[in-house]
């Protein structure tokens, strides 16, 4: 007795709904675990900062100047040495970052190694705890993503669900760190998933909500900074906010380039990789003897920079430049940490500097000073992480001020497009491009570039020696029902290709006894096993025929890749992405 199709369809629909609800519940569990780990991470860093005399409060309350000076010099250097030793246990000899999370999701690899993730998190705790000028949000994002990937592996979920659970961990980490659940949801979609599938939204939202509840109620974590009641900016000030956005894009570009250039310089130094962070820590401590504001994440510096008069213009320039250089030094030389927190500090200092200059030029008491500080913050931060919407939501959720968010929007309007045109979408994308993963043209193209044509190899082709006559070649092609033959010598090396149309033309000219090796060869691209599907598609645009030859480094013919298989692989990849991004995959 057959089951009616309607009953079967209802059963499949009910099963699909149960699986979806299970994914939402699992997302909430990932969010809870990521929230707890994130809070433990931050608590450990704060405890180390106090115990190792890195935090401004502990330094202010300490009564022994000599010991404080020694700690300023030795703690970052010792922390760098520990970090370098930890990185030796990671296969890539470097900490994993949000760029690795993006790569795992965008290439559909969907797997983040738990051991490397745990070591990277421990390395970040040591780096931040010992005063390195790096951020905490990047390690938190990677920690949450690693947890999501581990959970997906334990439940043996598919690639699409794995990507969603990774996004759940990311959303919870951001929501917990900033007390900003909306920003966590948008960040996971905007930076990691890079699509807004309905199927992913509910689990990610559940994770962000749980992370937010843990941060605000269970563990009573405070917000990054608070802004009291503000007056509304004057209409002409919005023009100033736009200018801050344009200039902030240049500051963001300089910040990113400084990090990348320092990393390249570090690779050329005749110093073992594991000793580079210690060198950076020693130099950082030496400078911090004069300007301790460059130590650690700089949250106190950020808070003071939003207050008019807390820093003079000269102090703002000094701390801004030194903080930028210190962060580039620490990250480039191998300390583990993020780029988000330092970008917040650098951007806020830049905005405060712009506000101070506007006040001096206008000669008026600037009661909207905090607007300038926040506009500078988003103008620098949004291009660095490639997330303008997330940055705006962080401002709104932290301040609750619609006016402040609107002013920030004016800066982001110019900052993100200008930085994207001049430097790239984000520092993460630039790092991935240098590793061979170009996401500038979208996820679809990146996937096609990561798919090798060796997977499409076929042996269904006609191969003939160059000495075969035209008549015999026509007969062989007729028997095999193919329209072209590939010429291979006695050693298996690829010589060329002839089409049936070319052979028929030669026979019409009375050359049926002519050897194939004597017929002028039509240009035909050759593919190697490592050729990407994207490049193979580009080659097909320049040639007509059934297939392209697949040739190894020694010139031997391995097989062919047919035009049909390339088109089929392209359509299959596009369909998989479509199904995933529309919530049905």
Tab-separated table of N, CA, C and O in Angstrom, residues 472-579:
chain	number	residue	atom	x	y	z
A	472	UNK	N	42.064	7.734	-40.793
A	472	UNK	CA	41.915	6.863	-39.629
A	472	UNK	C	41.362	7.634	-38.432
A	472	UNK	O	40.589	7.101	-37.621
A	473	UNK	N	41.764	8.889	-38.289
A	473	UNK	CA	41.272	9.704	-37.172
A	473	UNK	C	39.771	9.956	-37.307
A	473	UNK	O	39.023	9.878	-36.330
A	474	UNK	N	39.319	10.231	-38.543
A	474	UNK	CA	37.886	10.453	-38.752
A	474	UNK	C	37.112	9.192	-38.411
A	474	UNK	O	36.041	9.239	-37.774
A	475	UNK	N	37.619	8.040	-38.800
A	475	UNK	CA	36.955	6.780	-38.499
A	475	UNK	C	36.890	6.551	-36.984
A	475	UNK	O	35.858	6.141	-36.442
A	476	UNK	N	38.017	6.809	-36.293
A	476	UNK	CA	38.053	6.599	-34.842
A	476	UNK	C	37.072	7.520	-34.124
A	476	UNK	O	36.378	7.104	-33.183
A	477	UNK	N	36.985	8.764	-34.550
A	477	UNK	CA	36.042	9.700	-33.920
A	477	UNK	C	34.600	9.294	-34.193
A	477	UNK	O	33.717	9.428	-33.335
A	478	UNK	N	34.341	8.798	-35.420
A	478	UNK	CA	32.996	8.334	-35.738
A	478	UNK	C	32.588	7.156	-34.884
A	478	UNK	O	31.449	7.072	-34.410
A	479	UNK	N	33.520	6.229	-34.681
A	479	UNK	CA	33.233	5.067	-33.850
A	479	UNK	C	32.959	5.467	-32.396
A	479	UNK	O	32.082	4.906	-31.742
A	480	UNK	N	33.708	6.417	-31.899
A	480	UNK	CA	33.567	6.841	-30.497
A	480	UNK	C	32.500	7.911	-30.299
A	480	UNK	O	32.183	8.254	-29.159
A	481	UNK	N	31.957	8.446	-31.419
A	481	UNK	CA	30.935	9.519	-31.356
A	481	UNK	C	31.464	10.749	-30.597
A	481	UNK	O	30.802	11.302	-29.718
A	482	UNK	N	32.672	11.155	-30.962
A	482	UNK	CA	33.263	12.365	-30.392
A	482	UNK	C	33.592	13.338	-31.514
A	482	UNK	O	33.739	12.935	-32.678
A	483	UNK	N	33.733	14.597	-31.159
A	483	UNK	CA	34.001	15.616	-32.160
A	483	UNK	C	35.412	16.134	-32.155
A	483	UNK	O	35.730	17.072	-32.905
A	484	UNK	N	36.278	15.566	-31.299
A	484	UNK	CA	37.661	16.022	-31.264
A	484	UNK	C	38.548	14.923	-30.691
A	484	UNK	O	38.074	14.050	-29.942
A	485	UNK	N	39.819	14.972	-31.073
A	485	UNK	CA	40.792	13.992	-30.601
A	485	UNK	C	41.984	14.704	-29.999
A	485	UNK	O	42.380	15.782	-30.466
A	486	UNK	N	42.559	14.097	-28.960
A	486	UNK	CA	43.712	14.666	-28.269
A	486	UNK	C	44.942	13.835	-28.643
A	486	UNK	O	44.936	12.599	-28.534
A	487	UNK	N	45.982	14.519	-29.087
A	487	UNK	CA	47.174	13.850	-29.578
A	487	UNK	C	48.153	13.608	-28.431
A	487	UNK	O	48.486	14.540	-27.671
A	488	UNK	N	48.605	12.369	-28.325
A	488	UNK	CA	49.508	11.969	-27.246
A	488	UNK	C	50.655	11.175	-27.856
A	488	UNK	O	50.431	10.243	-28.649
A	489	UNK	N	51.908	11.512	-27.492
A	489	UNK	CA	53.050	10.792	-28.060
A	489	UNK	C	53.283	9.479	-27.323
A	489	UNK	O	52.511	9.103	-26.417
A	490	UNK	N	54.352	8.820	-27.681
A	490	UNK	CA	54.623	7.498	-27.113
A	490	UNK	C	54.898	7.539	-25.616
A	490	UNK	O	54.795	6.516	-24.925
A	491	UNK	N	55.275	8.677	-25.090
A	491	UNK	CA	55.568	8.814	-23.658
A	491	UNK	C	54.376	9.350	-22.863
A	491	UNK	O	54.516	9.640	-21.678
A	492	UNK	N	53.231	9.459	-23.523
A	492	UNK	CA	52.035	9.942	-22.842
A	492	UNK	C	51.935	11.446	-22.731
A	492	UNK	O	51.052	11.968	-22.032
A	493	UNK	N	52.819	12.191	-23.395
A	493	UNK	CA	52.799	13.647	-23.317
A	493	UNK	C	51.763	14.212	-24.286
A	493	UNK	O	51.615	13.728	-25.409
A	494	UNK	N	51.082	15.226	-23.833
A	494	UNK	CA	50.060	15.876	-24.649
A	494	UNK	C	50.739	16.706	-25.739
A	494	UNK	O	51.661	17.485	-25.456
A	495	UNK	N	50.281	16.534	-26.986
A	495	UNK	CA	50.883	17.222	-28.126
A	495	UNK	C	49.954	18.289	-28.687
A	495	UNK	O	50.395	19.386	-29.051
A	496	UNK	N	48.680	17.996	-28.765
A	496	UNK	CA	47.734	18.963	-29.324
A	496	UNK	C	46.356	18.361	-29.444
A	496	UNK	O	46.068	17.269	-28.920
A	497	UNK	N	45.486	19.067	-30.154
A	497	UNK	CA	44.102	18.638	-30.298
A	497	UNK	C	43.626	18.970	-31.714
A	497	UNK	O	43.977	20.031	-32.254
A	498	UNK	N	42.852	18.073	-32.298
A	498	UNK	CA	42.257	18.318	-33.616
A	498	UNK	C	40.767	18.041	-33.521
A	498	UNK	O	40.336	17.124	-32.807
A	499	UNK	N	39.983	18.841	-34.217
A	499	UNK	CA	38.539	18.649	-34.212
A	499	UNK	C	38.103	17.889	-35.452
A	499	UNK	O	38.807	17.848	-36.478
A	500	UNK	N	36.936	17.304	-35.367
A	500	UNK	CA	36.394	16.562	-36.502
A	500	UNK	C	36.175	17.495	-37.689
A	500	UNK	O	36.389	17.101	-38.845
A	501	UNK	N	35.786	18.732	-37.421
A	501	UNK	CA	35.571	19.693	-38.509
A	501	UNK	C	36.878	19.959	-39.248
A	501	UNK	O	36.896	20.047	-40.489
A	502	UNK	N	37.983	20.088	-38.513
A	502	UNK	CA	39.286	20.298	-39.143
A	502	UNK	C	39.690	19.082	-39.972
A	502	UNK	O	40.246	19.214	-41.078
A	503	UNK	N	39.405	17.899	-39.464
A	503	UNK	CA	39.751	16.675	-40.200
A	503	UNK	C	38.917	16.535	-41.474
A	503	UNK	O	39.436	16.135	-42.534
A	504	UNK	N	37.635	16.871	-41.392
A	504	UNK	CA	36.780	16.793	-42.573
A	504	UNK	C	37.249	17.782	-43.636
A	504	UNK	O	37.241	17.479	-44.839
A	505	UNK	N	37.678	18.955	-43.191
A	505	UNK	CA	38.176	19.948	-44.142
A	505	UNK	C	39.440	19.443	-44.830
A	505	UNK	O	39.641	19.642	-46.043
A	506	UNK	N	40.315	18.787	-44.062
A	506	UNK	CA	41.533	18.238	-44.647
A	506	UNK	C	41.208	17.134	-45.652
A	506	UNK	O	41.844	17.032	-46.714
A	507	UNK	N	40.226	16.297	-45.345
A	507	UNK	CA	39.850	15.232	-46.285
A	507	UNK	C	39.262	15.819	-47.555
A	507	UNK	O	39.505	15.332	-48.652
A	508	UNK	N	38.479	16.889	-47.432
A	508	UNK	CA	37.911	17.549	-48.617
A	508	UNK	C	39.020	18.080	-49.517
A	508	UNK	O	38.852	18.162	-50.736
A	509	UNK	N	40.146	18.442	-48.918
A	509	UNK	CA	41.272	18.956	-49.700
A	509	UNK	C	42.181	17.831	-50.205
A	509	UNK	O	43.275	18.088	-50.707
A	510	UNK	N	41.722	16.595	-50.056
A	510	UNK	CA	42.487	15.451	-50.531
A	510	UNK	C	43.654	15.086	-49.645
A	510	UNK	O	44.620	14.455	-50.109
A	511	UNK	N	43.599	15.462	-48.357
A	511	UNK	CA	44.710	15.193	-47.448
A	511	UNK	C	44.375	14.070	-46.465
A	511	UNK	O	44.816	14.084	-45.315
A	512	UNK	N	43.569	13.076	-46.916
A	512	UNK	CA	43.124	12.046	-46.000
A	512	UNK	C	44.275	11.161	-45.521
A	512	UNK	O	44.149	10.466	-44.507
A	513	UNK	N	45.397	11.163	-46.220
A	513	UNK	CA	46.549	10.372	-45.781
A	513	UNK	C	47.554	11.216	-44.971
A	513	UNK	O	48.591	10.705	-44.541
A	514	UNK	N	47.240	12.475	-44.796
A	514	UNK	CA	48.141	13.354	-44.048
A	514	UNK	C	48.132	12.964	-42.572
A	514	UNK	O	47.092	12.620	-42.002
A	515	UNK	N	49.284	13.051	-41.896
A	515	UNK	CA	49.372	12.714	-40.482
A	515	UNK	C	48.851	13.866	-39.621
A	515	UNK	O	48.989	15.035	-39.972
A	516	UNK	N	48.283	13.499	-38.482
A	516	UNK	CA	47.711	14.516	-37.590
A	516	UNK	C	48.775	15.477	-37.085
A	516	UNK	O	48.497	16.659	-36.856
A	517	UNK	N	49.971	15.002	-36.867
A	517	UNK	CA	51.036	15.861	-36.380
A	517	UNK	C	51.443	16.941	-37.352
A	517	UNK	O	52.088	17.931	-36.965
A	518	UNK	N	51.056	16.776	-38.633
A	518	UNK	CA	51.408	17.769	-39.645
A	518	UNK	C	50.306	18.796	-39.861
A	518	UNK	O	50.481	19.724	-40.648
A	519	UNK	N	49.171	18.615	-39.215
A	519	UNK	CA	48.066	19.569	-39.346
A	519	UNK	C	48.286	20.716	-38.364
A	519	UNK	O	48.552	20.481	-37.178
A	520	UNK	N	48.199	21.967	-38.804
A	520	UNK	CA	48.365	23.101	-37.881
A	520	UNK	C	47.377	23.014	-36.725
A	520	UNK	O	46.180	22.815	-36.945
A	521	UNK	N	47.908	23.144	-35.528
A	521	UNK	CA	47.069	22.989	-34.336
A	521	UNK	C	46.312	24.279	-34.029
A	521	UNK	O	46.870	25.371	-34.085
A	522	UNK	N	45.035	24.140	-33.736
A	522	UNK	CA	44.244	25.281	-33.267
A	522	UNK	C	44.585	25.538	-31.798
A	522	UNK	O	44.775	24.585	-31.036
A	523	UNK	N	44.711	26.793	-31.403
A	523	UNK	CA	45.037	27.083	-30.001
A	523	UNK	C	43.998	26.451	-29.064
A	523	UNK	O	42.791	26.601	-29.282
A	524	UNK	N	44.460	25.751	-28.070
A	524	UNK	CA	43.563	25.097	-27.106
A	524	UNK	C	44.162	25.245	-25.704
A	524	UNK	O	45.281	24.784	-25.462
A	525	UNK	N	43.472	25.896	-24.761
A	525	UNK	CA	44.012	26.059	-23.408
A	525	UNK	C	44.239	24.707	-22.741
A	525	UNK	O	43.520	23.736	-23.007
A	526	UNK	N	45.211	24.658	-21.883
A	526	UNK	CA	45.498	23.457	-21.102
A	526	UNK	C	45.193	23.750	-19.632
A	526	UNK	O	45.504	24.815	-19.130
A	527	UNK	N	44.607	22.774	-18.974
A	527	UNK	CA	44.308	22.893	-17.558
A	527	UNK	C	45.261	22.018	-16.760
A	527	UNK	O	45.653	20.936	-17.218
A	528	UNK	N	45.629	22.484	-15.577
A	528	UNK	CA	46.400	21.666	-14.649
A	528	UNK	C	45.459	21.171	-13.552
A	528	UNK	O	44.366	21.724	-13.378
A	529	UNK	N	45.845	20.150	-12.799
A	529	UNK	CA	44.958	19.664	-11.729
A	529	UNK	C	44.599	20.737	-10.715
A	529	UNK	O	43.540	20.668	-10.084
A	530	UNK	N	45.460	21.738	-10.539
A	530	UNK	CA	45.197	22.788	-9.546
A	530	UNK	C	44.379	23.946	-10.114
A	530	UNK	O	43.992	24.851	-9.369
A	531	UNK	N	44.107	23.939	-11.421
A	531	UNK	CA	43.318	25.021	-12.016
A	531	UNK	C	41.955	25.080	-11.356
A	531	UNK	O	41.299	24.062	-11.152
A	532	UNK	N	41.512	26.288	-11.021
A	532	UNK	CA	40.209	26.423	-10.354
A	532	UNK	C	39.077	26.359	-11.356
A	532	UNK	O	39.255	26.596	-12.562
A	533	UNK	N	37.909	26.074	-10.838
A	533	UNK	CA	36.718	26.025	-11.681
A	533	UNK	C	36.443	27.397	-12.296
A	533	UNK	O	36.007	27.497	-13.454
A	534	UNK	N	36.723	28.445	-11.539
A	534	UNK	CA	36.517	29.799	-12.052
A	534	UNK	C	37.425	30.072	-13.250
A	534	UNK	O	36.985	30.610	-14.272
A	535	UNK	N	38.692	29.702	-13.145
A	535	UNK	CA	39.629	29.923	-14.241
A	535	UNK	C	39.286	29.046	-15.447
A	535	UNK	O	39.475	29.463	-16.596
A	536	UNK	N	38.798	27.834	-15.189
A	536	UNK	CA	38.396	26.961	-16.299
A	536	UNK	C	37.220	27.559	-17.064
A	536	UNK	O	37.166	27.493	-18.303
A	537	UNK	N	36.288	28.174	-16.327
A	537	UNK	CA	35.159	28.834	-16.992
A	537	UNK	C	35.650	29.988	-17.860
A	537	UNK	O	35.143	30.210	-18.955
A	538	UNK	N	36.643	30.714	-17.380
A	538	UNK	CA	37.204	31.817	-18.170
A	538	UNK	C	37.881	31.289	-19.433
A	538	UNK	O	37.782	31.897	-20.516
A	539	UNK	N	38.562	30.151	-19.339
A	539	UNK	CA	39.217	29.558	-20.507
A	539	UNK	C	38.192	29.121	-21.544
A	539	UNK	O	38.423	29.226	-22.755
A	540	UNK	N	37.040	28.622	-21.091
A	540	UNK	CA	36.016	28.157	-22.024
A	540	UNK	C	35.460	29.287	-22.886
A	540	UNK	O	34.945	29.041	-23.981
A	541	UNK	N	35.555	30.506	-22.388
A	541	UNK	CA	35.041	31.638	-23.159
A	541	UNK	C	35.868	31.903	-24.409
A	541	UNK	O	35.407	32.566	-25.329
A	542	UNK	N	37.083	31.384	-24.434
A	542	UNK	CA	37.994	31.654	-25.544
A	542	UNK	C	38.089	30.493	-26.530
A	542	UNK	O	38.853	30.560	-27.485
A	543	UNK	N	37.341	29.418	-26.317
A	543	UNK	CA	37.484	28.238	-27.163
A	543	UNK	C	36.142	27.544	-27.318
A	543	UNK	O	35.272	27.648	-26.453
A	544	UNK	N	35.959	26.880	-28.450
A	544	UNK	CA	34.769	26.065	-28.675
A	544	UNK	C	35.208	24.618	-28.801
A	544	UNK	O	36.211	24.311	-29.448
A	545	UNK	N	34.487	23.722	-28.202
A	545	UNK	CA	34.847	22.316	-28.248
A	545	UNK	C	34.164	21.549	-27.150
A	545	UNK	O	33.395	22.110	-26.361
A	546	UNK	N	34.441	20.264	-27.088
A	546	UNK	CA	33.793	19.414	-26.107
A	546	UNK	C	34.465	19.499	-24.732
A	546	UNK	O	33.794	19.445	-23.708
A	547	UNK	N	35.802	19.584	-24.736
A	547	UNK	CA	36.528	19.473	-23.473
A	547	UNK	C	37.869	20.185	-23.569
A	547	UNK	O	38.333	20.543	-24.652
A	548	UNK	N	38.470	20.366	-22.405
A	548	UNK	CA	39.813	20.924	-22.309
A	548	UNK	C	40.741	19.861	-21.737
A	548	UNK	O	40.351	19.098	-20.836
A	549	UNK	N	41.976	19.771	-22.236
A	549	UNK	CA	42.897	18.746	-21.747
A	549	UNK	C	43.393	19.058	-20.342
A	549	UNK	O	43.645	20.213	-19.996
A	550	UNK	N	43.524	18.008	-19.521
A	550	UNK	CA	44.056	18.134	-18.166
A	550	UNK	C	45.472	17.563	-18.181
A	550	UNK	O	45.673	16.362	-18.385
A	551	UNK	N	46.474	18.440	-17.993
A	551	UNK	CA	47.877	18.073	-18.191
A	551	UNK	C	48.647	18.324	-16.901
A	551	UNK	O	48.451	19.357	-16.242
A	552	UNK	N	49.517	17.380	-16.510
A	552	UNK	CA	50.303	17.557	-15.292
A	552	UNK	C	51.551	18.396	-15.568
A	552	UNK	O	51.770	18.871	-16.690
A	553	UNK	N	52.397	18.567	-14.543
A	553	UNK	CA	53.570	19.436	-14.665
A	553	UNK	C	54.582	18.892	-15.673
A	553	UNK	O	55.352	19.657	-16.255
A	554	UNK	N	54.580	17.572	-15.884
A	554	UNK	CA	55.506	16.973	-16.847
A	554	UNK	C	54.952	16.957	-18.266
A	554	UNK	O	55.611	16.473	-19.188
A	555	UNK	N	53.740	17.490	-18.442
A	555	UNK	CA	53.153	17.550	-19.773
A	555	UNK	C	52.369	16.313	-20.160
A	555	UNK	O	51.943	16.192	-21.323
A	556	UNK	N	52.155	15.383	-19.245
A	556	UNK	CA	51.406	14.175	-19.550
A	556	UNK	C	49.912	14.453	-19.483
A	556	UNK	O	49.438	15.176	-18.603
A	557	UNK	N	49.170	13.838	-20.403
A	557	UNK	CA	47.718	13.996	-20.435
A	557	UNK	C	47.091	13.106	-19.368
A	557	UNK	O	47.242	11.875	-19.409
A	558	UNK	N	46.393	13.707	-18.419
A	558	UNK	CA	45.746	12.966	-17.339
A	558	UNK	C	44.305	12.607	-17.677
A	558	UNK	O	43.730	11.685	-17.099
A	559	UNK	N	43.702	13.350	-18.567
A	559	UNK	CA	42.294	13.189	-18.921
A	559	UNK	C	41.791	14.496	-19.489
A	559	UNK	O	42.576	15.345	-19.932
A	560	UNK	N	40.484	14.657	-19.467
A	560	UNK	CA	39.889	15.894	-19.971
A	560	UNK	C	38.861	16.396	-18.969
A	560	UNK	O	38.378	15.648	-18.109
A	561	UNK	N	38.537	17.659	-19.104
A	561	UNK	CA	37.441	18.268	-18.341
A	561	UNK	C	36.452	18.788	-19.360
A	561	UNK	O	36.768	19.695	-20.137
A	562	UNK	N	35.271	18.220	-19.370
A	562	UNK	CA	34.294	18.572	-20.393
A	562	UNK	C	33.603	19.887	-20.076
A	562	UNK	O	33.484	20.285	-18.907
A	563	UNK	N	33.157	20.535	-21.116
A	563	UNK	CA	32.400	21.775	-20.942
A	563	UNK	C	31.131	21.526	-20.149
A	563	UNK	O	30.730	22.338	-19.313
A	564	UNK	N	30.513	20.391	-20.391
A	564	UNK	CA	29.279	20.055	-19.675
A	564	UNK	C	29.528	19.911	-18.184
A	564	UNK	O	28.742	20.397	-17.364
A	565	UNK	N	30.629	19.241	-17.797
A	565	UNK	CA	30.903	19.050	-16.366
A	565	UNK	C	31.210	20.373	-15.682
A	565	UNK	O	30.832	20.580	-14.526
A	566	UNK	N	31.888	21.280	-16.380
A	566	UNK	CA	32.173	22.600	-15.800
A	566	UNK	C	30.883	23.371	-15.575
A	566	UNK	O	30.663	23.959	-14.508
A	567	UNK	N	30.001	23.362	-16.575
A	567	UNK	CA	28.719	24.063	-16.434
A	567	UNK	C	27.885	23.448	-15.323
A	567	UNK	O	27.244	24.157	-14.532
A	568	UNK	N	27.897	22.097	-15.242
A	568	UNK	CA	27.117	21.424	-14.203
A	568	UNK	C	27.644	21.761	-12.812
A	568	UNK	O	26.863	22.005	-11.886
A	569	UNK	N	28.968	21.783	-12.644
A	569	UNK	CA	29.555	22.108	-11.343
A	569	UNK	C	29.236	23.546	-10.945
A	569	UNK	O	28.956	23.834	-9.770
A	570	UNK	N	29.262	24.451	-11.915
A	570	UNK	CA	28.925	25.848	-11.632
A	570	UNK	C	27.477	25.981	-11.175
A	570	UNK	O	27.179	26.646	-10.180
A	571	UNK	N	26.577	25.332	-11.889
A	571	UNK	CA	25.161	25.408	-11.538
A	571	UNK	C	24.898	24.761	-10.182
A	571	UNK	O	24.081	25.263	-9.396
A	572	UNK	N	25.584	23.660	-9.898
A	572	UNK	CA	25.396	22.999	-8.613
A	572	UNK	C	25.877	23.885	-7.466
A	572	UNK	O	25.209	23.997	-6.428
A	573	UNK	N	27.037	24.528	-7.652
A	573	UNK	CA	27.549	25.429	-6.616
A	573	UNK	C	26.601	26.603	-6.398
A	573	UNK	O	26.316	26.981	-5.257
A	574	UNK	N	26.098	27.169	-7.478
A	574	UNK	CA	25.166	28.294	-7.368
A	574	UNK	C	23.875	27.880	-6.684
A	574	UNK	O	23.319	28.620	-5.860
A	575	UNK	N	23.398	26.669	-6.985
A	575	UNK	CA	22.159	26.188	-6.383
A	575	UNK	C	22.343	25.939	-4.889
A	575	UNK	O	21.457	26.249	-4.085
A	576	UNK	N	23.489	25.393	-4.505
A	576	UNK	CA	23.743	25.169	-3.084
A	576	UNK	C	23.765	26.481	-2.308
A	576	UNK	O	23.203	26.580	-1.214
A	577	UNK	N	24.412	27.484	-2.880
A	577	UNK	CA	24.428	28.789	-2.219
A	577	UNK	C	23.035	29.395	-2.157
A	577	UNK	O	22.642	29.987	-1.153
A	578	UNK	N	22.282	29.260	-3.244
A	578	UNK	CA	20.929	29.817	-3.273
A	578	UNK	C	20.067	29.169	-2.210
A	578	UNK	O	19.335	29.851	-1.483
A	579	UNK	N	20.142	27.850	-2.103
A	579	UNK	CA	19.333	27.139	-1.117
A	579	UNK	C	19.726	27.553	0.303
A	579	UNK	O	18.868	27.744	1.159
